């Protein structure tokens, strides 16, 4: 029975017509292409991008209380809080656990930001030090 159905689909070009129908539906719609890097793609509200540290908006004071919870919860051991707050971006799976457990309120010290340009020209630039992790610190943009 299945063989007959397949044979009929082949004879009547059902799959081809379906494919053409999809193409015909999408062709009149505007293109989804962004002219990156001149245009940047907007991200979804719960997008998980590069980890960032936040300061008190009024005073600019650091909000991290060095509780070490983010470092302990990271499944890949990518955060190290000794003399500095070091973060190894190259192996991050963006699971968000570190930002989830960060206890500071009302300003969360550690957040998953909307920055998605994570490429660097050298491997050691993937280790971010505390001063590179603050929200608002520009990331290295791709230039031709
Ligand atoms: S997002 Fe996940 S993998 Fe990346 S540093 Fe945080 S806990 Fe570790
Ligand atoms: S969990 Fe938050 S407050 Fe604690 S060390 Fe990490 S960033 Fe700082």
GROMACS .gro file of N, CA and C and ligand atoms in nm:
model
  448
    1UNK      N    1   0.083  -0.122   0.000
    1UNK     CA    2   0.000   0.000   0.000
    1UNK      C    3   0.086   0.126   0.000
    2UNK      N    4   0.192   0.118   0.085
    2UNK     CA    5   0.285   0.231   0.092
    2UNK      C    6   0.356   0.253  -0.040
    3UNK      N    7   0.387   0.142  -0.107
    3UNK     CA    8   0.457   0.150  -0.236
    3UNK      C    9   0.368   0.219  -0.340
    4UNK      N   10   0.238   0.187  -0.337
    4UNK     CA   11   0.144   0.249  -0.433
    4UNK      C   12   0.135   0.399  -0.406
    5UNK      N   13   0.126   0.434  -0.277
    5UNK     CA   14   0.116   0.576  -0.241
    5UNK      C   15   0.240   0.651  -0.289
    6UNK      N   16   0.357   0.589  -0.268
    6UNK     CA   17   0.481   0.653  -0.311
    6UNK      C   18   0.484   0.667  -0.462
    7UNK      N   19   0.436   0.566  -0.528
    7UNK     CA   20   0.435   0.566  -0.676
    7UNK      C   21   0.344   0.678  -0.727
    8UNK      N   22   0.226   0.692  -0.662
    8UNK     CA   23   0.133   0.799  -0.704
    8UNK      C   24   0.193   0.937  -0.680
    9UNK      N   25   0.263   0.952  -0.564
    9UNK     CA   26   0.328   1.081  -0.534
    9UNK      C   27   0.431   1.114  -0.641
   10UNK      N   28   0.502   1.011  -0.685
   10UNK     CA   29   0.605   1.034  -0.787
   10UNK      C   30   0.541   1.071  -0.920
   11UNK      N   31   0.436   0.997  -0.959
   11UNK     CA   32   0.370   1.021  -1.088
   11UNK      C   33   0.312   1.162  -1.095
   12UNK      N   34   0.245   1.202  -0.984
   12UNK     CA   35   0.177   1.333  -0.985
   12UNK      C   36   0.265   1.447  -0.933
   13UNK      N   37   0.395   1.422  -0.919
   13UNK     CA   38   0.494   1.525  -0.882
   13UNK      C   39   0.454   1.602  -0.755
   14UNK      N   40   0.398   1.529  -0.658
   14UNK     CA   41   0.346   1.594  -0.536
   14UNK      C   42   0.457   1.669  -0.463
   15UNK      N   43   0.574   1.607  -0.444
   15UNK     CA   44   0.682   1.672  -0.368
   15UNK      C   45   0.735   1.795  -0.441
   16UNK      N   46   0.743   1.784  -0.573
   16UNK     CA   47   0.791   1.899  -0.651
   16UNK      C   48   0.694   2.017  -0.639
   17UNK      N   49   0.564   1.986  -0.649
   17UNK     CA   50   0.463   2.093  -0.640
   17UNK      C   51   0.464   2.156  -0.501
   18UNK      N   52   0.483   2.072  -0.398
   18UNK     CA   53   0.491   2.127  -0.261
   18UNK      C   54   0.609   2.223  -0.247
   19UNK      N   55   0.722   2.181  -0.300
   19UNK     CA   56   0.842   2.265  -0.293
   19UNK      C   57   0.821   2.398  -0.365
   20UNK      N   58   0.759   2.391  -0.483
   20UNK     CA   59   0.733   2.513  -0.560
   20UNK      C   60   0.635   2.604  -0.486
   21UNK      N   61   0.540   2.541  -0.418
   21UNK     CA   62   0.440   2.619  -0.343
   21UNK      C   63   0.508   2.697  -0.229
   22UNK      N   64   0.602   2.632  -0.159
   22UNK     CA   65   0.677   2.700  -0.052
   22UNK      C   66   0.757   2.816  -0.110
   23UNK      N   67   0.824   2.792  -0.222
   23UNK     CA   68   0.901   2.898  -0.287
   23UNK      C   69   0.811   3.015  -0.327
   24UNK      N   70   0.694   2.982  -0.385
   24UNK     CA   71   0.601   3.087  -0.431
   24UNK      C   72   0.550   3.168  -0.313
   25UNK      N   73   0.530   3.104  -0.198
   25UNK     CA   74   0.479   3.176  -0.081
   25UNK      C   75   0.581   3.274  -0.026
   26UNK      N   76   0.711   3.235  -0.027
   26UNK     CA   77   0.813   3.319   0.036
   26UNK      C   78   0.875   3.422  -0.058
   27UNK      N   79   0.865   3.401  -0.187
   27UNK     CA   80   0.930   3.491  -0.283
   27UNK      C   81   0.883   3.636  -0.271
   28UNK      N   82   0.753   3.667  -0.257
   28UNK     CA   83   0.714   3.808  -0.250
   28UNK      C   84   0.751   3.877  -0.118
   29UNK      N   85   0.789   3.801  -0.015
   29UNK     CA   86   0.820   3.863   0.115
   29UNK      C   87   0.956   3.932   0.112
   30UNK      N   88   0.971   4.037   0.195
   30UNK     CA   89   1.102   4.106   0.197
   30UNK      C   90   1.212   4.013   0.249
   31UNK      N   91   1.335   4.039   0.206
   31UNK     CA   92   1.448   3.954   0.247
   31UNK      C   93   1.477   3.971   0.396
   32UNK      N   94   1.525   3.863   0.461
   32UNK     CA   95   1.560   3.868   0.603
   32UNK      C   96   1.709   3.899   0.622
   33UNK      N   97   1.777   3.927   0.514
   33UNK     CA   98   1.922   3.945   0.523
   33UNK      C   99   1.959   4.077   0.590
   34UNK      N  100   2.059   4.072   0.679
   34UNK     CA  101   2.113   4.193   0.740
   34UNK      C  102   2.250   4.219   0.679
   35UNK      N  103   2.278   4.345   0.649
   35UNK     CA  104   2.407   4.380   0.589
   35UNK      C  105   2.511   4.397   0.699
   36UNK      N  106   2.543   4.287   0.765
   36UNK     CA  107   2.641   4.287   0.873
   36UNK      C  108   2.780   4.316   0.817
   37UNK      N  109   2.867   4.395   0.881
   37UNK     CA  110   2.851   4.454   1.013
   37UNK      C  111   2.786   4.592   1.015
   38UNK      N  112   2.748   4.647   0.899
   38UNK     CA  113   2.684   4.779   0.899
   38UNK      C  114   2.549   4.772   0.972
   39UNK      N  115   2.475   4.665   0.952
   39UNK     CA  116   2.346   4.646   1.021
   39UNK      C  117   2.361   4.534   1.122
   40UNK      N  118   2.306   4.551   1.240
   40UNK     CA  119   2.315   4.448   1.344
   40UNK      C  120   2.178   4.388   1.367
   41UNK      N  121   2.176   4.260   1.382
   41UNK     CA  122   2.049   4.191   1.399
   41UNK      C  123   1.995   4.211   1.540
   42UNK      N  124   1.868   4.254   1.555
   42UNK     CA  125   1.812   4.266   1.691
   42UNK      C  126   1.797   4.128   1.754
   43UNK      N  127   1.812   4.120   1.884
   43UNK     CA  128   1.805   3.988   1.950
   43UNK      C  129   1.674   3.974   2.026
   44UNK      N  130   1.640   3.851   2.058
   44UNK     CA  131   1.518   3.821   2.133
   44UNK      C  132   1.535   3.868   2.278
   45UNK      N  133   1.424   3.897   2.349
   45UNK     CA  134   1.436   3.951   2.485
   45UNK      C  135   1.515   3.862   2.581
   46UNK      N  136   1.508   3.731   2.566
   46UNK     CA  137   1.579   3.644   2.660
   46UNK      C  138   1.705   3.584   2.599
   47UNK      N  139   1.759   3.654   2.502
   47UNK     CA  140   1.881   3.609   2.435
   47UNK      C  141   1.996   3.599   2.536
   48UNK      N  142   2.079   3.497   2.524
   48UNK     CA  143   2.194   3.482   2.613
   48UNK      C  144   2.322   3.509   2.536
   49UNK      N  145   2.376   3.626   2.556
   49UNK     CA  146   2.500   3.661   2.489
   49UNK      C  147   2.616   3.663   2.587
   50UNK      N  148   2.713   3.743   2.553
   50UNK     CA  149   2.835   3.752   2.633
   50UNK      C  150   2.806   3.790   2.779
   51UNK      N  151   2.872   3.722   2.871
   51UNK     CA  152   2.856   3.754   3.014
   51UNK      C  153   2.907   3.894   3.043
   52UNK      N  154   2.832   3.970   3.119
   52UNK     CA  155   2.872   4.106   3.155
   52UNK      C  156   2.852   4.129   3.303
   53UNK      N  157   2.938   4.213   3.361
   53UNK     CA  158   2.920   4.256   3.499
   53UNK      C  159   2.850   4.392   3.498
   54UNK      N  160   2.767   4.415   3.596
   54UNK     CA  161   2.695   4.542   3.602
   54UNK      C  162   2.737   4.622   3.726
   55UNK      N  163   2.730   4.754   3.712
   55UNK     CA  164   2.759   4.843   3.826
   55UNK      C  165   2.629   4.906   3.874
   56UNK      N  166   2.635   4.969   3.992
   56UNK     CA  167   2.522   5.048   4.041
   56UNK      C  168   2.501   5.163   3.944
   57UNK      N  169   2.379   5.179   3.887
   57UNK     CA  170   2.362   5.284   3.786
   57UNK      C  171   2.387   5.425   3.840
   58UNK      N  172   2.353   5.451   3.968
   58UNK     CA  173   2.369   5.588   4.019
   58UNK      C  174   2.512   5.620   4.060
   59UNK      N  175   2.576   5.526   4.126
   59UNK     CA  176   2.709   5.556   4.182
   59UNK      C  177   2.822   5.501   4.095
   60UNK      N  178   2.793   5.404   4.010
   60UNK     CA  179   2.898   5.340   3.931
   60UNK      C  180   2.979   5.240   4.011
   61UNK      N  181   2.934   5.210   4.133
   61UNK     CA  182   3.009   5.116   4.218
   61UNK      C  183   2.987   4.972   4.171
   62UNK      N  184   3.089   4.890   4.191
   62UNK     CA  185   3.078   4.748   4.154
   62UNK      C  186   2.972   4.681   4.240
   63UNK      N  187   2.895   4.591   4.180
   63UNK     CA  188   2.788   4.523   4.255
   63UNK      C  189   2.828   4.380   4.294
   64UNK      N  190   2.935   4.328   4.234
   64UNK     CA  191   2.979   4.192   4.265
   64UNK      C  192   3.029   4.186   4.410
   65UNK      N  193   2.979   4.088   4.486
   65UNK     CA  194   3.019   4.075   4.626
   65UNK      C  195   3.120   3.960   4.644
   66UNK      N  196   3.171   3.911   4.532
   66UNK     CA  197   3.274   3.807   4.531
   66UNK      C  198   3.232   3.684   4.613
   67UNK      N  199   3.106   3.644   4.594
   67UNK     CA  200   3.055   3.529   4.670
   67UNK      C  201   3.100   3.396   4.609
   68UNK      N  202   3.148   3.400   4.484
   68UNK     CA  203   3.204   3.281   4.418
   68UNK      C  204   3.097   3.182   4.368
   69UNK      N  205   2.970   3.218   4.382
   69UNK     CA  206   2.866   3.122   4.341
   69UNK      C  207   2.868   3.097   4.191
   70UNK      N  208   2.892   3.201   4.111
   70UNK     CA  209   2.895   3.183   3.966
   70UNK      C  210   3.008   3.088   3.927
   71UNK      N  211   3.123   3.103   3.992
   71UNK     CA  212   3.237   3.016   3.960
   71UNK      C  213   3.208   2.872   3.998
   72UNK      N  214   3.140   2.854   4.112
   72UNK     CA  215   3.116   2.717   4.159
   72UNK      C  216   3.009   2.645   4.075
   73UNK      N  217   2.912   2.721   4.023
   73UNK     CA  218   2.803   2.656   3.949
   73UNK      C  219   2.839   2.626   3.803
   74UNK      N  220   2.940   2.693   3.751
   74UNK     CA  221   2.973   2.676   3.607
   74UNK      C  222   3.014   2.532   3.581
   75UNK      N  223   2.943   2.462   3.492
   75UNK     CA  224   2.974   2.321   3.467
   75UNK      C  225   3.110   2.301   3.401
   76UNK      N  226   3.162   2.405   3.337
   76UNK     CA  227   3.290   2.389   3.268
   76UNK      C  228   3.404   2.462   3.338
   77UNK      N  229   3.377   2.515   3.456
   77UNK     CA  230   3.483   2.578   3.537
   77UNK      C  231   3.551   2.693   3.463
   78UNK      N  232   3.471   2.780   3.407
   78UNK     CA  233   3.525   2.886   3.321
   78UNK      C  234   3.546   3.018   3.393
   79UNK      N  235   3.493   3.029   3.515
   79UNK     CA  236   3.505   3.156   3.588
   79UNK      C  237   3.601   3.135   3.704
   80UNK      N  238   3.695   3.227   3.717
   80UNK     CA  239   3.793   3.216   3.825
   80UNK      C  240   3.796   3.347   3.899
   81UNK      N  241   3.766   3.343   4.028
   81UNK     CA  242   3.768   3.466   4.107
   81UNK      C  243   3.876   3.454   4.213
   82UNK      N  244   3.993   3.504   4.177
   82UNK     CA  245   4.103   3.507   4.275
   82UNK      C  246   4.140   3.655   4.290
   83UNK      N  247   4.247   3.697   4.225
   83UNK     CA  248   4.280   3.840   4.227
   83UNK      C  249   4.187   3.915   4.133
   84UNK      N  250   4.141   3.850   4.027
   84UNK     CA  251   4.058   3.912   3.926
   84UNK      C  252   3.935   3.825   3.904
   85UNK      N  253   3.845   3.878   3.823
   85UNK     CA  254   3.731   3.798   3.777
   85UNK      C  255   3.767   3.758   3.635
   86UNK      N  256   3.814   3.636   3.616
   86UNK     CA  257   3.853   3.590   3.482
   86UNK      C  258   3.745   3.501   3.425
   87UNK      N  259   3.718   3.517   3.298
   87UNK     CA  260   3.614   3.438   3.233
   87UNK      C  261   3.667   3.388   3.100
   88UNK      N  262   3.663   3.257   3.081
   88UNK     CA  263   3.711   3.197   2.957
   88UNK      C  264   3.594   3.183   2.860
   89UNK      N  265   3.584   3.278   2.771
   89UNK     CA  266   3.472   3.282   2.676
   89UNK      C  267   3.477   3.168   2.575
   90UNK      N  268   3.596   3.119   2.545
   90UNK     CA  269   3.610   3.026   2.433
   90UNK      C  270   3.536   2.894   2.454
   91UNK      N  271   3.512   2.854   2.581
   91UNK     CA  272   3.445   2.726   2.603
   91UNK      C  273   3.306   2.742   2.663
   92UNK      N  274   3.255   2.865   2.670
   92UNK     CA  275   3.125   2.890   2.733
   92UNK      C  276   3.013   2.832   2.647
   93UNK      N  277   2.921   2.761   2.712
   93UNK     CA  278   2.808   2.704   2.639
   93UNK      C  279   2.684   2.794   2.653
   94UNK      N  280   2.697   2.908   2.719
   94UNK     CA  281   2.588   3.005   2.736
   94UNK      C  282   2.465   2.942   2.802
   95UNK      N  283   2.493   2.855   2.899
   95UNK     CA  284   2.383   2.790   2.969
   95UNK      C  285   2.312   2.887   3.062
   96UNK      N  286   2.381   2.992   3.107
   96UNK     CA  287   2.317   3.094   3.189
   96UNK      C  288   2.313   3.063   3.339
   97UNK      N  289   2.370   2.951   3.381
   97UNK     CA  290   2.363   2.914   3.523
   97UNK      C  291   2.433   3.016   3.612
   98UNK      N  292   2.546   3.068   3.565
   98UNK     CA  293   2.623   3.163   3.648
   98UNK      C  294   2.542   3.290   3.673
   99UNK      N  295   2.476   3.341   3.569
   99UNK     CA  296   2.394   3.462   3.587
   99UNK      C  297   2.270   3.431   3.672
  100UNK      N  298   2.220   3.311   3.659
  100UNK     CA  299   2.100   3.269   3.734
  100UNK      C  300   2.125   3.272   3.885
  101UNK      N  301   2.241   3.224   3.927
  101UNK     CA  302   2.267   3.214   4.072
  101UNK      C  303   2.319   3.343   4.134
  102UNK      N  304   2.357   3.438   4.053
  102UNK     CA  305   2.413   3.562   4.107
  102UNK      C  306   2.311   3.628   4.201
  103UNK      N  307   2.347   3.648   4.330
  103UNK     CA  308   2.245   3.684   4.429
  103UNK      C  309   2.222   3.834   4.448
  104UNK      N  310   2.301   3.922   4.387
  104UNK     CA  311   2.290   4.064   4.421
  104UNK      C  312   2.160   4.124   4.369
  105UNK      N  313   2.098   4.206   4.451
  105UNK     CA  314   1.974   4.274   4.418
  105UNK      C  315   1.982   4.419   4.465
  106UNK      N  316   1.915   4.516   4.406
  106UNK     CA  317   1.828   4.500   4.289
  106UNK      C  318   1.906   4.489   4.158
  107UNK      N  319   2.034   4.521   4.161
  107UNK     CA  320   2.112   4.509   4.037
  107UNK      C  321   2.186   4.377   4.039
  108UNK      N  322   2.160   4.294   3.942
  108UNK     CA  323   2.232   4.167   3.930
  108UNK      C  324   2.374   4.197   3.883
  109UNK      N  325   2.472   4.146   3.955
  109UNK     CA  326   2.611   4.175   3.917
  109UNK      C  327   2.647   4.109   3.784
  110UNK      N  328   2.598   3.988   3.763
  110UNK     CA  329   2.638   3.913   3.643
  110UNK      C  330   2.514   3.885   3.556
  111UNK      N  331   2.521   3.926   3.432
  111UNK     CA  332   2.407   3.905   3.341
  111UNK      C  333   2.456   3.845   3.209
  112UNK      N  334   2.363   3.783   3.138
  112UNK     CA  335   2.389   3.743   3.000
  112UNK      C  336   2.344   3.861   2.914
  113UNK      N  337   2.437   3.927   2.850
  113UNK     CA  338   2.404   4.049   2.776
  113UNK      C  339   2.352   4.017   2.635
  114UNK      N  340   2.329   4.123   2.559
  114UNK     CA  341   2.284   4.103   2.420
  114UNK      C  342   2.400   4.105   2.321
  115UNK      N  343   2.523   4.110   2.371
  115UNK     CA  344   2.638   4.114   2.281
  115UNK      C  345   2.662   3.975   2.222
  116UNK      N  346   2.664   3.968   2.093
  116UNK     CA  347   2.683   3.837   2.030
  116UNK      C  348   2.806   3.831   1.940
  117UNK      N  349   2.883   3.938   1.938
  117UNK     CA  350   3.003   3.934   1.854
  117UNK      C  351   3.119   3.885   1.941
  118UNK      N  352   3.146   3.758   1.933
  118UNK     CA  353   3.235   3.694   2.030
  118UNK      C  354   3.370   3.658   1.971
  119UNK      N  355   3.389   3.685   1.844
  119UNK     CA  356   3.514   3.647   1.779
  119UNK      C  357   3.628   3.739   1.821
  120UNK      N  358   3.746   3.682   1.832
  120UNK     CA  359   3.866   3.762   1.859
  120UNK      C  360   3.974   3.717   1.763
  121UNK      N  361   4.076   3.800   1.749
  121UNK     CA  362   4.181   3.769   1.654
  121UNK      C  363   4.285   3.673   1.711
  122UNK      N  364   4.292   3.665   1.843
  122UNK     CA  365   4.385   3.569   1.905
  122UNK      C  366   4.312   3.492   2.014
  123UNK      N  367   4.367   3.373   2.046
  123UNK     CA  368   4.300   3.287   2.142
  123UNK      C  369   4.305   3.344   2.285
  124UNK      N  370   4.416   3.411   2.317
  124UNK     CA  371   4.425   3.463   2.455
  124UNK      C  372   4.329   3.579   2.480
  125UNK      N  373   4.276   3.641   2.373
  125UNK     CA  374   4.176   3.748   2.390
  125UNK      C  375   4.041   3.690   2.433
  126UNK      N  376   4.029   3.557   2.432
  126UNK     CA  377   3.905   3.493   2.476
  126UNK      C  378   3.897   3.483   2.629
  127UNK      N  379   4.008   3.512   2.696
  127UNK     CA  380   4.006   3.518   2.842
  127UNK      C  381   3.976   3.663   2.880
  128UNK      N  382   3.858   3.686   2.933
  128UNK     CA  383   3.819   3.824   2.966
  128UNK      C  384   3.850   3.853   3.111
  129UNK      N  385   3.914   3.967   3.132
  129UNK     CA  386   3.943   4.013   3.268
  129UNK      C  387   3.830   4.106   3.312
  130UNK      N  388   3.827   4.131   3.441
  130UNK     CA  389   3.714   4.206   3.500
  130UNK      C  390   3.686   4.338   3.428
  131UNK      N  391   3.790   4.413   3.395
  131UNK     CA  392   3.768   4.545   3.335
  131UNK      C  393   3.712   4.536   3.193
  132UNK      N  394   3.720   4.419   3.130
  132UNK     CA  395   3.663   4.403   2.996
  132UNK      C  396   3.520   4.351   3.002
  133UNK      N  397   3.476   4.315   3.122
  133UNK     CA  398   3.346   4.249   3.133
  133UNK      C  399   3.232   4.342   3.172
  134UNK      N  400   3.264   4.468   3.200
  134UNK     CA  401   3.156   4.557   3.243
  134UNK      C  402   3.065   4.592   3.127
  135UNK      N  403   2.936   4.599   3.157
  135UNK     CA  404   2.836   4.634   3.058
  135UNK      C  405   2.869   4.774   3.007
  136UNK      N  406   2.870   4.792   2.879
  136UNK     CA  407   2.904   4.922   2.824
  136UNK      C  408   3.047   4.930   2.774
  137UNK      N  409   3.132   4.836   2.817
  137UNK     CA  410   3.268   4.833   2.760
  137UNK      C  411   3.256   4.780   2.618
  138UNK      N  412   3.301   4.858   2.518
  138UNK     CA  413   3.281   4.811   2.381
  138UNK      C  414   3.358   4.684   2.353
  139UNK      N  415   3.298   4.595   2.278
  139UNK     CA  416   3.367   4.474   2.239
  139UNK      C  417   3.439   4.499   2.107
  140UNK      N  418   3.535   4.413   2.079
  140UNK     CA  419   3.617   4.432   1.958
  140UNK      C  420   3.533   4.398   1.836
  141UNK      N  421   3.497   4.500   1.757
  141UNK     CA  422   3.413   4.476   1.640
  141UNK      C  423   3.498   4.434   1.521
  142UNK      N  424   3.439   4.354   1.438
  142UNK     CA  425   3.506   4.309   1.317
  142UNK      C  426   3.526   4.427   1.223
  143UNK      N  427   3.646   4.447   1.175
  143UNK     CA  428   3.671   4.551   1.074
  143UNK      C  429   3.743   4.489   0.956
  144UNK      N  430   3.711   4.538   0.839
  144UNK     CA  431   3.778   4.485   0.719
  144UNK      C  432   3.915   4.545   0.702
  145LIG     S1  433   2.706   3.057   3.083
  145LIG    FE1  434   2.729   2.846   3.167
  145LIG     S2  435   2.918   2.769   3.071
  145LIG    FE2  436   2.919   2.992   3.043
  145LIG     S3  437   3.036   3.071   3.217
  145LIG    FE3  438   2.819   3.075   3.278
  145LIG     S4  439   2.782   2.879   3.381
  145LIG    FE4  440   2.977   2.860   3.268
  146LIG     S1  441   2.765   3.522   4.169
  146LIG    FE1  442   2.749   3.741   4.124
  146LIG     S2  443   2.810   3.843   4.314
  146LIG    FE2  444   2.880   3.632   4.330
  146LIG     S3  445   3.093   3.636   4.254
  146LIG    FE3  446   2.963   3.586   4.080
  146LIG     S4  447   2.920   3.784   3.984
  146LIG    FE4  448   2.997   3.828   4.190
   0.00000   0.00000   0.00000
